[in-house]
Amino acid sequence: MTLSNTSQAKRNSGNIVLVGMMGAGKTTAGKLLAKQLGKTFIDSDEEIQKRTGVKISHIFDVEGEEGFRQRESAVIQDLIKLDNIVLATGGGAVLKPENRAALQQNGLVVYLKSSVHDLWQRTRHDHSRPLLQTANPRAKLQELFEQRDPIYAEVADYVVHTGKQSVQILISKLTQYICPQDPITDTKETMQTLEVGLAERSYQIHIGQKLLSHAGLLLKHIPHKRVAIVSNTTVAPLYLEKLTTLFNQQGIIIHEIILPDGEQYKNADSLTKIYDALLSNRCERNTPLIALGGGVIGDLTGYAAATYLRGVPFIQIPTTLLAQVDSSVGGKTGINHPLGKNMIGAFYQPQVVIADVATLSTLSDKELKAGIAEVIKYGLIRDIAFLEWLEQNMEKLLQRDAEALQYAIVRSCENKAEVVGNDERESGDRALLNLGHTFGHAIENAMGYGVWLHGEAVAAGTIMAADLSRRLGWISEQDVERVKNIFVRAGLPIVAPKLGFDKYVQLMGLDKKVADGKIRFVLLKTVGQAVIADNVPTDLLRQTLESCSA
Ligand code: NAD
Ligand code: GLY
């Protein structure tokens, strides 16, 4: 687990790198941008001419394109080590992987994107461009664009469409993205970035205020101008427009898929609705699916992303506390089956998680509290210091103190990322994240999906787990009181519904942790340390189910 933030490191150097085709306006925009931001402007082509004392076209004549590219590489590797520059690169500078790596590591890379038509208008009378000195320069420009456009998009943190707008408008767009005095200043100041370390499936979790307005975080994951957003009838009216505005500005085509709201819709019908929309809009393998909503939308969308065309890119934008601290991280996706909760699904990791803490302002108190149940879970299973912090700061969380909420989200995600990083597919310790869930899922299923919120069921289920742990002699009566107390202070239920021993056992027998027909429980060895228990005596389980339900 690292608290690293590559974007922050890039910002620290203060460098802005402009990439794009010849004629995109990198030099003109770069000079103005540098002036506006108090940075030094450098043009890599000019630097090559300065060093060699001859024109670029002459280098092409004498040394060929490869000779020029070697000189260009050397210049780029030198320049990018400087601080606080705006660097306009030559159109082919990104062709060498080592150049791309150096630019990405040391600067915020902005792709100035123009249509081939506009590029042609701007370059047709310029005879200093060696690559266009052919019989059909228009066709050559088209060919170069097709070859380079995906490379620019891949290397860029931001894509800015230059279109027909004046340079001034372009500059104001650019500064809006990258200037430290822009309206998203508090975004940058508050944003914390964590990493889920899963080798080639690693990804970042960004947590902070107003991240939905932070174009760069999202756009770099949408290189192909098309995106499908899945949300529901409650969240879409609140937050969808923020995303659509952002995408419209970039000329990105959006397919909106709005589902009915509720746990009862986390099923095969909703999944089919998503597939129908993707297929009828001919969404392709490179069309990312964005989940905008709580855990229901996140789990459903993730499963659709895992299975549509055997897997398409997936982005999580969680908008409930529960989703921000738990369900959006770790790649568990799926739907409910009438016989059991989350029974159909796949492990499928997102490419990025963007948790905008500001979205929690519209969440109901009941949903906020349900999210706190999963927050408390991390303290109980593996982070006693966090539990102590929660005991001291519960009121702040309930009052939605922004700093306290963000701290709780970050600390929860740190815990979750560490567990998932060590055991992605739950062959070991990841199961500990299910404290209270074996009982909780049985409650949710028995009462009808959506009647008890997931977090509420987990709260009552955790009290059952604590009670059983005490009966096994692992924790004391006082410890159980401590566990009850924190849930009571969070306004969560601590008494489960009376379903009867047989019903509980029947429903818990459907739990995914069941092995060789035996129910396996996550229990507390001590407060702050959970374990898996395989052979719980039936009489103790019966006593717990009786005494903790009413
Ligand atoms: P949810 O998705 O149903 O959201 C709760 C309610 O809040 C919904 O009515 C929703 O429309 C509304 N809402 C969402 N964001 C809002 C906002 N910003 N303002 C106002 N209203 C908003 O429920 P949840 O608690 O987010 O998630 C529960 C689901 O997550 C369950 O299905 C559970 O199984 C699943 N889950 C999955 C994992 C995992 O690892 N994948 C972990 C825990 C829970
Ligand atoms: N919410 C439990 C897990 O992700 O494993």
Coordinates of C-alpha atoms and ligand atoms in Angstrom, one line a residue:
M1 CA 0.0 0.0 0.0
T2 CA 1.4 3.3 -1.0
L3 CA 0.1 6.8 -0.5
S4 CA 1.8 7.8 -3.7
N5 CA 0.3 10.2 -6.2
T6 CA 1.9 10.2 -9.6
S7 CA -0.2 13.2 -10.7
Q8 CA 1.1 15.1 -7.7
A9 CA 4.7 14.2 -8.5
K10 CA 4.1 15.4 -12.1
R11 CA 2.6 18.6 -10.8
N12 CA 5.6 19.1 -8.4
S13 CA 8.0 19.4 -11.4
G14 CA 5.6 22.0 -12.8
N15 CA 6.2 20.8 -16.3
I16 CA 3.5 20.7 -19.0
V17 CA 4.2 18.8 -22.1
L18 CA 2.2 19.4 -25.3
V19 CA 2.0 16.6 -27.7
G20 CA 0.1 16.3 -31.0
M21 CA 0.3 16.4 -34.8
M22 CA 2.2 19.0 -36.7
G23 CA -0.1 22.0 -37.1
A24 CA -2.0 21.3 -33.9
G25 CA -0.9 24.6 -32.5
K26 CA 1.6 23.4 -29.9
T27 CA 4.0 26.2 -30.3
T28 CA 1.5 29.0 -30.3
A29 CA -0.5 27.6 -27.4
G30 CA 2.6 26.6 -25.5
K31 CA 4.1 30.2 -25.6
L32 CA 0.8 31.7 -24.3
L33 CA 0.4 29.1 -21.7
A34 CA 3.9 29.5 -20.4
K35 CA 3.4 33.3 -20.2
Q36 CA 0.1 32.9 -18.4
L37 CA 1.5 30.4 -15.9
G38 CA 4.9 32.0 -15.4
K39 CA 6.8 29.0 -16.9
T40 CA 9.6 28.8 -19.5
F41 CA 8.5 27.8 -23.0
I42 CA 10.7 25.4 -24.9
D43 CA 10.1 23.9 -28.4
S44 CA 12.0 20.7 -28.8
D45 CA 12.4 21.2 -32.6
E46 CA 13.9 24.7 -32.1
E47 CA 16.2 23.2 -29.5
I48 CA 17.4 20.6 -32.0
Q49 CA 18.1 23.3 -34.5
K50 CA 19.9 25.4 -31.9
R51 CA 22.2 22.4 -31.0
T52 CA 22.9 21.4 -34.6
G53 CA 23.0 24.8 -36.1
V54 CA 20.9 23.6 -39.1
K55 CA 17.3 23.3 -40.0
I56 CA 15.2 20.1 -39.3
S57 CA 14.7 19.6 -43.0
H58 CA 18.5 19.5 -43.5
I59 CA 18.9 16.9 -40.7
F60 CA 16.3 14.8 -42.5
D61 CA 18.1 15.2 -45.8
V62 CA 21.5 14.2 -44.4
E63 CA 20.7 11.7 -41.7
G64 CA 17.2 10.5 -42.6
E65 CA 14.2 10.3 -40.2
E66 CA 16.0 7.8 -37.9
G67 CA 19.0 10.2 -37.5
F68 CA 16.6 13.0 -36.6
R69 CA 14.7 10.8 -34.1
Q70 CA 17.9 10.0 -32.3
R71 CA 18.7 13.6 -31.9
E72 CA 15.2 14.4 -30.9
S73 CA 15.3 11.7 -28.2
A74 CA 18.5 13.1 -26.7
V75 CA 17.0 16.6 -26.6
I76 CA 13.8 15.4 -25.0
Q77 CA 15.6 13.4 -22.3
D78 CA 17.6 16.5 -21.4
L79 CA 14.8 19.0 -21.5
I80 CA 12.3 17.0 -19.4
K81 CA 14.8 17.0 -16.5
L82 CA 14.2 20.8 -16.2
D83 CA 11.5 22.2 -13.9
N84 CA 8.6 24.5 -14.6
I85 CA 8.7 24.4 -18.3
V86 CA 6.0 24.2 -21.0
L87 CA 7.5 21.8 -23.6
A88 CA 6.1 21.7 -27.1
T89 CA 7.3 18.4 -28.7
G90 CA 7.6 17.5 -32.3
G91 CA 4.8 15.5 -33.9
G92 CA 6.8 12.3 -33.8
A93 CA 8.4 12.7 -30.4
V94 CA 6.1 10.2 -28.8
L95 CA 7.0 7.4 -31.2
K96 CA 9.8 6.1 -29.1
P97 CA 8.7 4.4 -25.9
E98 CA 11.6 5.8 -23.9
N99 CA 10.4 9.3 -24.8
R100 CA 6.9 8.5 -23.8
A101 CA 8.0 7.2 -20.5
A102 CA 10.2 10.2 -19.8
L103 CA 7.5 12.7 -20.7
Q104 CA 4.9 10.9 -18.7
Q105 CA 7.1 10.6 -15.6
N106 CA 8.1 14.3 -15.6
G107 CA 5.2 16.3 -16.8
L108 CA 1.5 16.6 -17.2
V109 CA 1.0 15.6 -20.8
V110 CA -1.6 17.4 -22.8
Y111 CA -2.6 16.2 -26.3
L112 CA -3.7 19.0 -28.5
K113 CA -6.1 17.2 -30.8
S114 CA -7.2 18.5 -34.2
S115 CA -9.1 16.9 -37.1
V116 CA -7.1 16.0 -40.2
H117 CA -9.1 18.7 -42.1
D118 CA -7.9 21.4 -39.7
L119 CA -4.4 20.1 -39.7
W120 CA -4.3 20.2 -43.4
Q121 CA -5.6 23.8 -43.5
R122 CA -2.8 24.9 -41.2
T123 CA 0.1 23.0 -42.8
R124 CA -0.7 22.9 -46.5
H125 CA 1.3 26.1 -47.3
D126 CA 4.2 25.2 -45.0
H127 CA 7.1 23.7 -46.9
S128 CA 9.4 23.3 -43.9
R129 CA 7.7 20.0 -42.8
P130 CA 9.9 17.2 -44.2
L131 CA 7.4 14.5 -43.7
L132 CA 4.8 16.3 -45.9
Q133 CA 7.2 16.7 -48.9
T134 CA 5.5 13.9 -50.8
A135 CA 3.3 13.7 -53.9
N136 CA 0.2 13.5 -51.8
P137 CA 0.8 15.4 -48.6
R138 CA -2.9 15.3 -47.6
A139 CA -2.9 11.5 -47.7
K140 CA 0.4 11.4 -45.8
L141 CA -1.1 13.7 -43.1
Q142 CA -4.1 11.3 -42.8
E143 CA -1.8 8.3 -42.6
L144 CA 0.4 10.0 -39.9
F145 CA -2.8 11.0 -37.9
E146 CA -4.1 7.4 -37.9
Q147 CA -0.8 6.1 -36.8
R148 CA -0.2 8.7 -34.1
D149 CA -3.6 9.6 -32.7
P150 CA -3.9 6.5 -30.4
I151 CA -0.3 7.0 -29.2
Y152 CA -0.9 10.7 -28.2
A153 CA -4.2 9.7 -26.5
E154 CA -2.4 6.9 -24.6
V155 CA 0.5 9.1 -23.4
A156 CA -1.7 12.1 -22.4
D157 CA -3.1 13.0 -19.0
Y158 CA -5.5 15.4 -20.8
V159 CA -6.9 15.6 -24.3
V160 CA -7.9 19.0 -25.5
H161 CA -9.7 19.3 -28.8
T162 CA -8.4 22.4 -30.5
G163 CA -11.2 22.6 -33.1
K164 CA -11.8 26.1 -34.6
Q165 CA -11.7 27.9 -31.3
S166 CA -9.4 30.8 -30.8
V167 CA -6.0 30.3 -29.1
Q168 CA -7.3 32.3 -26.1
I169 CA -10.2 29.9 -25.5
L170 CA -7.9 27.0 -25.9
I171 CA -5.6 28.5 -23.3
S172 CA -8.4 29.1 -20.8
K173 CA -9.5 25.4 -21.3
L174 CA -5.9 24.3 -20.7
T175 CA -5.5 26.5 -17.6
Q176 CA -8.8 25.3 -16.3
Y177 CA -7.3 21.8 -16.3
I178 CA -3.9 22.5 -15.0
C179 CA -3.5 25.9 -13.5
P180 CA -3.1 25.9 -9.7
Q181 CA -5.5 28.8 -9.3
D182 CA -8.3 27.1 -11.2
P183 CA -11.8 26.5 -9.7
I184 CA -10.8 22.9 -8.8
T185 CA -8.1 24.1 -6.5
D186 CA -9.7 22.4 -3.4
T187 CA -9.9 19.2 -5.4
K188 CA -6.2 19.1 -5.8
E189 CA -5.6 20.1 -2.2
T190 CA -7.8 17.4 -0.8
M191 CA -7.2 14.6 -3.2
Q192 CA -5.5 11.5 -1.9
T193 CA -4.5 8.6 -4.1
L194 CA -4.0 5.0 -3.1
E195 CA -2.9 2.1 -5.1
V196 CA -4.3 -1.4 -5.2
G197 CA -1.2 -3.4 -6.0
L198 CA -2.3 -6.3 -8.3
A199 CA 0.6 -6.5 -10.8
E200 CA -0.8 -5.8 -14.3
R201 CA -4.3 -5.3 -12.8
S202 CA -3.1 -2.6 -10.4
Y203 CA -5.1 0.6 -10.2
Q204 CA -5.5 3.8 -8.3
I205 CA -8.2 5.0 -6.0
H206 CA -8.6 8.8 -5.9
I207 CA -10.4 10.1 -2.9
G208 CA -11.3 13.8 -2.4
Q209 CA -13.7 16.7 -2.7
K210 CA -15.4 17.6 -6.0
L211 CA -13.5 15.0 -8.0
L212 CA -16.4 14.7 -10.5
S213 CA -15.3 18.1 -11.8
H214 CA -11.7 17.0 -12.3
A215 CA -11.6 16.2 -15.9
G216 CA -8.1 14.8 -16.1
L217 CA -8.8 11.9 -13.7
L218 CA -11.4 10.4 -15.9
L219 CA -10.5 11.4 -19.4
K220 CA -7.2 9.6 -19.4
H221 CA -9.1 6.4 -19.1
I222 CA -11.4 7.2 -22.0
P223 CA -9.1 7.4 -25.0
H224 CA -11.6 6.3 -27.6
K225 CA -14.3 9.0 -27.7
R226 CA -17.1 6.7 -26.5
V227 CA -18.3 5.7 -23.1
A228 CA -21.3 4.0 -21.5
I229 CA -22.5 5.2 -18.1
V230 CA -24.7 3.0 -15.9
S231 CA -26.5 4.8 -13.1
N232 CA -30.0 4.7 -11.6
T233 CA -33.1 6.9 -11.3
T234 CA -31.9 8.5 -8.1
V235 CA -28.2 9.2 -8.8
A236 CA -28.5 10.1 -12.5
P237 CA -30.5 13.3 -11.8
L238 CA -28.0 14.4 -9.2
Y239 CA -24.6 13.7 -10.8
L240 CA -24.9 12.4 -14.4
E241 CA -24.9 15.9 -15.9
K242 CA -21.5 16.6 -14.4
L243 CA -20.0 13.8 -16.4
T244 CA -22.0 14.4 -19.6
T245 CA -20.9 18.0 -19.6
L246 CA -17.3 16.9 -19.2
F247 CA -17.6 14.4 -22.0
N248 CA -19.5 16.7 -24.3
Q249 CA -16.7 19.2 -24.1
Q250 CA -14.3 16.6 -25.3
G251 CA -16.6 15.4 -28.1
I252 CA -17.0 12.0 -26.4
I253 CA -20.2 10.1 -27.3
I254 CA -22.1 9.0 -24.2
H255 CA -24.5 6.1 -23.9
E256 CA -26.6 6.5 -20.7
I257 CA -28.1 3.4 -19.2
I258 CA -30.4 4.3 -16.3
L259 CA -31.8 1.5 -14.2
P260 CA -34.5 1.5 -11.5
D261 CA -33.1 2.1 -8.0
G262 CA -32.9 -0.7 -5.5
E263 CA -31.2 -3.9 -4.3
Q264 CA -34.2 -5.8 -5.7
Y265 CA -33.0 -4.8 -9.2
K266 CA -29.6 -6.2 -8.8
N267 CA -30.6 -9.1 -10.9
A268 CA -30.4 -10.8 -14.3
D269 CA -33.1 -8.5 -15.8
S270 CA -31.1 -5.4 -15.1
L271 CA -28.0 -7.1 -16.5
T272 CA -29.9 -7.9 -19.7
K273 CA -30.9 -4.2 -19.9
I274 CA -27.3 -3.2 -19.8
Y275 CA -26.3 -5.8 -22.5
D276 CA -29.2 -4.7 -24.7
A277 CA -28.1 -1.0 -24.5
L278 CA -24.5 -1.9 -25.2
L279 CA -25.3 -4.1 -28.1
S280 CA -27.9 -1.9 -29.7
N281 CA -25.4 1.0 -29.6
R282 CA -22.7 -1.2 -30.9
C283 CA -20.4 -0.5 -28.0
E284 CA -17.0 -2.1 -28.7
R285 CA -14.3 -3.8 -26.7
N286 CA -12.6 -0.4 -26.1
T287 CA -15.8 1.3 -24.9
P288 CA -15.4 1.8 -21.1
L289 CA -18.3 1.2 -18.8
I290 CA -18.6 3.7 -15.9
A291 CA -20.6 2.8 -12.8
L292 CA -22.0 6.0 -11.3
G293 CA -23.9 5.1 -8.1
G294 CA -23.8 2.9 -5.0
G295 CA -22.8 -0.7 -4.5
V296 CA -25.8 -2.0 -6.5
I297 CA -24.9 -0.1 -9.6
G298 CA -21.1 -0.8 -9.1
D299 CA -21.6 -4.6 -8.7
L300 CA -24.0 -4.8 -11.6
T301 CA -22.0 -2.7 -14.0
G302 CA -18.8 -4.5 -13.0
Y303 CA -20.3 -7.8 -13.9
A304 CA -21.6 -6.4 -17.2
A305 CA -18.1 -5.1 -17.9
A306 CA -16.5 -8.4 -17.1
T307 CA -18.8 -10.3 -19.4
Y308 CA -19.8 -8.0 -22.3
L309 CA -17.6 -9.0 -25.2
R310 CA -15.6 -11.1 -22.7
G311 CA -14.5 -8.0 -20.9
V312 CA -14.4 -4.2 -21.5
P313 CA -12.7 -1.4 -19.4
F314 CA -14.5 -0.6 -16.2
I315 CA -14.5 2.6 -14.1
Q316 CA -16.0 2.9 -10.6
I317 CA -17.4 6.3 -9.5
P318 CA -19.0 5.3 -6.2
T319 CA -21.5 7.7 -4.7
T320 CA -22.5 6.1 -1.4
L321 CA -20.2 5.8 1.7
L322 CA -20.6 2.0 1.5
A323 CA -19.4 1.9 -2.1
Q324 CA -16.6 4.4 -1.5
V325 CA -15.2 2.4 1.5
D326 CA -15.8 -1.1 0.2
S327 CA -17.7 -2.3 -2.9
S328 CA -15.9 -0.1 -5.5
V329 CA -12.5 -1.5 -4.5
G330 CA -11.4 -5.1 -5.0
G331 CA -13.2 -6.3 -8.1
K332 CA -16.0 -8.3 -6.7
T333 CA -18.9 -7.9 -9.1
G334 CA -22.2 -9.7 -9.6
I335 CA -25.9 -10.0 -9.1
N336 CA -28.3 -11.6 -6.7
H337 CA -30.2 -14.8 -7.4
P338 CA -33.6 -15.5 -5.8
L339 CA -31.9 -18.2 -3.8
G340 CA -28.9 -16.3 -2.6
K341 CA -27.2 -12.9 -2.4
N342 CA -24.3 -12.1 -4.8
M343 CA -24.4 -15.7 -6.0
I344 CA -23.6 -15.0 -9.7
G345 CA -20.5 -12.9 -10.4
A346 CA -16.9 -12.5 -11.3
F347 CA -13.7 -11.0 -10.0
Y348 CA -13.1 -8.1 -12.3
Q349 CA -11.0 -5.1 -11.3
P350 CA -11.8 -1.5 -12.3
Q351 CA -9.2 0.6 -14.1
V352 CA -9.7 3.4 -11.6
V353 CA -11.9 4.3 -8.7
I354 CA -12.9 8.0 -8.3
A355 CA -14.5 8.6 -4.9
D356 CA -15.9 12.1 -4.7
V357 CA -16.6 12.7 -1.0
A358 CA -18.8 15.7 -2.0
T359 CA -21.4 13.3 -3.4
L360 CA -22.1 12.1 0.1
S361 CA -23.8 15.4 0.9
T362 CA -27.0 14.1 -0.8
L363 CA -27.0 10.7 0.8
S364 CA -29.8 10.0 3.3
D365 CA -28.8 9.5 6.9
K366 CA -30.0 5.9 6.8
E367 CA -27.6 5.1 3.8
L368 CA -24.8 7.0 5.5
K369 CA -25.1 4.9 8.6
A370 CA -25.3 1.7 6.5
G371 CA -21.9 2.7 5.0
I372 CA -20.5 3.3 8.5
A373 CA -21.1 -0.4 9.3
E374 CA -18.5 -1.4 6.7
V375 CA -16.1 1.3 8.0
I376 CA -16.4 -0.1 11.6
K377 CA -15.7 -3.6 10.1
Y378 CA -12.1 -2.6 9.2
G379 CA -11.5 -1.5 12.7
L380 CA -12.8 -4.7 14.2
I381 CA -11.1 -7.2 11.8
R382 CA -7.6 -5.7 11.5
D383 CA -7.1 -2.1 12.6
I384 CA -7.7 -1.5 16.3
A385 CA -6.2 2.0 16.1
F386 CA -8.9 2.9 13.5
L387 CA -11.6 1.5 15.8
E388 CA -10.3 3.8 18.5
W389 CA -10.4 6.7 16.1
L390 CA -14.0 5.8 15.2
E391 CA -14.9 5.6 18.9
Q392 CA -13.7 9.2 19.3
N393 CA -15.0 10.6 16.0
M394 CA -18.4 8.9 15.3
E395 CA -20.3 12.1 15.8
K396 CA -18.2 13.9 13.3
L397 CA -18.9 11.2 10.7
L398 CA -22.7 11.4 11.4
Q399 CA -22.5 15.2 11.0
R400 CA -20.7 14.6 7.7
D401 CA -17.6 16.5 8.7
A402 CA -15.7 16.5 5.4
E403 CA -12.3 15.9 6.9
A404 CA -13.5 13.1 9.1
L405 CA -15.4 11.4 6.2
Q406 CA -12.4 11.6 4.0
Y407 CA -10.1 10.2 6.7
A408 CA -12.5 7.3 7.3
I409 CA -12.7 6.5 3.5
V410 CA -9.0 6.7 3.0
R411 CA -8.2 4.5 6.0
S412 CA -10.9 2.0 5.0
C413 CA -9.6 1.8 1.4
E414 CA -6.0 1.4 2.7
N415 CA -7.1 -1.6 4.7
K416 CA -9.2 -3.0 1.8
A417 CA -6.4 -2.4 -0.8
E418 CA -3.9 -4.2 1.4
V419 CA -6.2 -7.2 1.9
V420 CA -7.1 -7.4 -1.8
G421 CA -3.5 -6.9 -2.9
N422 CA -2.5 -10.0 -0.9
D423 CA -5.5 -12.2 -1.7
E424 CA -7.4 -11.0 -4.8
R425 CA -9.6 -14.1 -5.2
E426 CA -10.4 -14.8 -1.5
S427 CA -8.4 -17.9 -1.1
G428 CA -7.3 -16.7 2.4
D429 CA -7.5 -13.5 4.4
R430 CA -9.9 -11.6 2.1
A431 CA -12.7 -13.7 3.6
L432 CA -12.1 -11.8 6.8
L433 CA -13.7 -8.7 5.1
N434 CA -16.9 -10.7 5.5
L435 CA -17.3 -10.2 9.2
G436 CA -21.0 -10.2 10.0
H437 CA -21.8 -11.0 6.3
T438 CA -22.7 -14.7 6.7
F439 CA -25.5 -13.7 9.1
G440 CA -26.2 -10.4 7.3
H441 CA -26.7 -12.0 3.8
A442 CA -29.2 -14.5 5.4
I443 CA -31.1 -11.5 6.9
E444 CA -31.1 -9.6 3.6
N445 CA -32.4 -12.6 1.7
A446 CA -35.0 -13.7 4.2
M447 CA -36.5 -10.2 4.6
G448 CA -36.6 -9.6 0.9
Y449 CA -33.8 -7.7 -1.0
G450 CA -33.9 -4.0 -0.1
V451 CA -35.9 -4.3 3.1
W452 CA -32.9 -4.4 5.4
L453 CA -30.0 -2.3 3.9
H454 CA -26.8 -4.3 3.4
G455 CA -25.0 -2.2 6.0
E456 CA -27.8 -2.7 8.5
A457 CA -27.8 -6.4 8.0
V458 CA -24.0 -6.4 8.4
A459 CA -24.3 -4.5 11.7
A460 CA -26.8 -7.0 13.2
G461 CA -24.8 -9.8 11.8
T462 CA -21.6 -8.5 13.3
I463 CA -23.2 -8.5 16.8
M464 CA -24.1 -12.2 16.2
A465 CA -20.4 -12.9 15.2
A466 CA -19.2 -11.1 18.3
D467 CA -21.6 -13.1 20.5
L468 CA -20.5 -16.4 19.0
S469 CA -16.9 -15.4 19.5
R470 CA -17.6 -14.8 23.2
R471 CA -19.4 -18.2 23.5
L472 CA -16.2 -19.8 22.0
G473 CA -14.3 -18.1 24.8
W474 CA -12.3 -15.8 22.5
I475 CA -13.6 -12.4 23.6
S476 CA -15.1 -11.1 26.8
E477 CA -18.6 -9.9 27.6
Q478 CA -17.1 -6.4 27.8
D479 CA -15.7 -6.8 24.3
V480 CA -19.1 -7.6 23.0
E481 CA -20.5 -4.5 24.7
R482 CA -17.8 -2.4 23.1
V483 CA -18.8 -3.8 19.6
K484 CA -22.5 -3.2 20.3
N485 CA -21.8 0.3 21.5
I486 CA -20.0 1.5 18.4
F487 CA -22.9 0.2 16.2
V488 CA -25.5 1.8 18.5
R489 CA -23.6 5.1 18.3
A490 CA -23.6 4.8 14.5
G491 CA -27.4 4.5 14.7
L492 CA -27.3 0.9 13.3
P493 CA -29.5 -2.1 14.4
I494 CA -27.9 -4.6 16.7
V495 CA -30.8 -7.0 17.0
A496 CA -31.4 -9.3 14.0
P497 CA -34.9 -10.5 12.9
K498 CA -36.1 -13.7 14.4
L499 CA -36.0 -16.2 11.5
G500 CA -35.5 -19.3 13.6
F501 CA -32.5 -21.6 13.7
D502 CA -33.4 -23.7 10.7
K503 CA -34.1 -20.8 8.4
Y504 CA -30.8 -19.1 9.4
V505 CA -28.8 -22.3 8.8
Q506 CA -30.6 -23.0 5.5
L507 CA -29.8 -19.5 4.2
M508 CA -26.2 -19.4 5.6
G509 CA -25.7 -22.8 3.8
L510 CA -25.8 -20.8 0.6
D511 CA -22.8 -18.6 1.7
K512 CA -19.9 -18.5 -0.7
K513 CA -17.5 -19.4 2.1
V514 CA -19.2 -22.8 2.6
A515 CA -16.7 -25.6 2.1
D516 CA -17.4 -29.3 2.1
G517 CA -21.0 -28.4 3.1
K518 CA -19.8 -26.7 6.3
I519 CA -20.6 -23.1 7.1
R520 CA -17.5 -21.1 7.8
F521 CA -17.8 -18.0 10.0
V522 CA -15.7 -14.9 10.3
L523 CA -15.3 -14.3 14.1
L524 CA -13.3 -12.2 16.4
K525 CA -10.2 -13.8 18.1
T526 CA -9.8 -10.4 19.8
V527 CA -11.3 -7.0 19.1
G528 CA -9.1 -5.9 16.1
Q529 CA -8.3 -9.3 14.9
A530 CA -10.7 -11.6 12.9
V531 CA -10.3 -15.3 12.1
I532 CA -12.1 -17.9 10.1
A533 CA -13.8 -20.6 12.2
D534 CA -14.7 -23.9 10.5
N535 CA -16.1 -26.1 13.2
V536 CA -18.5 -24.0 15.3
P537 CA -20.5 -26.3 17.7
T538 CA -24.1 -26.3 16.7
D539 CA -25.4 -25.6 20.2
L540 CA -23.3 -22.4 20.5
L541 CA -24.6 -21.3 17.1
R542 CA -28.2 -22.0 18.2
Q543 CA -27.7 -20.0 21.4
T544 CA -26.3 -17.0 19.4
L545 CA -29.1 -17.1 16.8
E546 CA -31.7 -17.2 19.6
S547 CA -30.2 -14.6 21.9
C548 CA -29.3 -12.0 19.2
S549 CA -32.6 -12.0 17.3
A550 CA -36.0 -10.7 18.3
Ligands
NAD1 P1 -27.2 1.2 -3.1 O1 -26.3 1.1 -4.3 O2 -28.6 0.6 -3.2 O3 -27.3 2.7 -2.7 C1 -28.1 3.1 -1.7 C2 -29.1 4.1 -2.0 O4 -28.5 5.4 -2.1 C3 -29.8 3.9 -3.4 O5 -31.2 4.3 -3.3 C4 -29.1 4.8 -4.3 O6 -29.8 5.2 -5.4 C5 -28.8 6.0 -3.4 N1 -27.7 6.9 -3.7 C6 -26.5 6.5 -4.1 N2 -25.7 7.5 -4.1 C7 -26.3 8.6 -3.7 C8 -26.0 10.0 -3.5 N3 -24.8 10.4 -3.6 N4 -27.0 10.8 -3.0 C9 -28.3 10.3 -2.8 N5 -28.6 9.0 -2.9 C10 -27.6 8.2 -3.4 O7 -26.5 0.5 -1.9 P2 -25.0 0.6 -1.3 O8 -25.2 0.6 0.2 O9 -24.2 1.6 -1.9 O10 -24.4 -0.8 -1.7 C11 -25.0 -2.0 -1.3 C12 -24.7 -3.1 -2.3 O11 -23.2 -3.2 -2.4 C13 -25.2 -4.5 -2.0 O12 -25.8 -5.0 -3.1 C14 -24.0 -5.2 -1.5 O13 -24.1 -6.6 -1.8 C15 -22.9 -4.6 -2.4 N6 -21.6 -4.8 -1.8 C16 -20.6 -5.2 -2.6 C17 -19.3 -5.3 -2.2 C18 -18.2 -5.7 -3.1 O14 -17.1 -5.9 -2.7 N7 -18.5 -5.7 -4.4 C19 -19.0 -4.9 -0.9 C20 -20.0 -4.5 0.0 C21 -21.3 -4.4 -0.5
GLY2 N1 -16.7 -6.9 0.7 C1 -15.9 -8.0 0.8 C2 -14.9 -8.1 -0.2 O1 -14.7 -7.3 -1.0 O2 -14.2 -9.1 -0.2

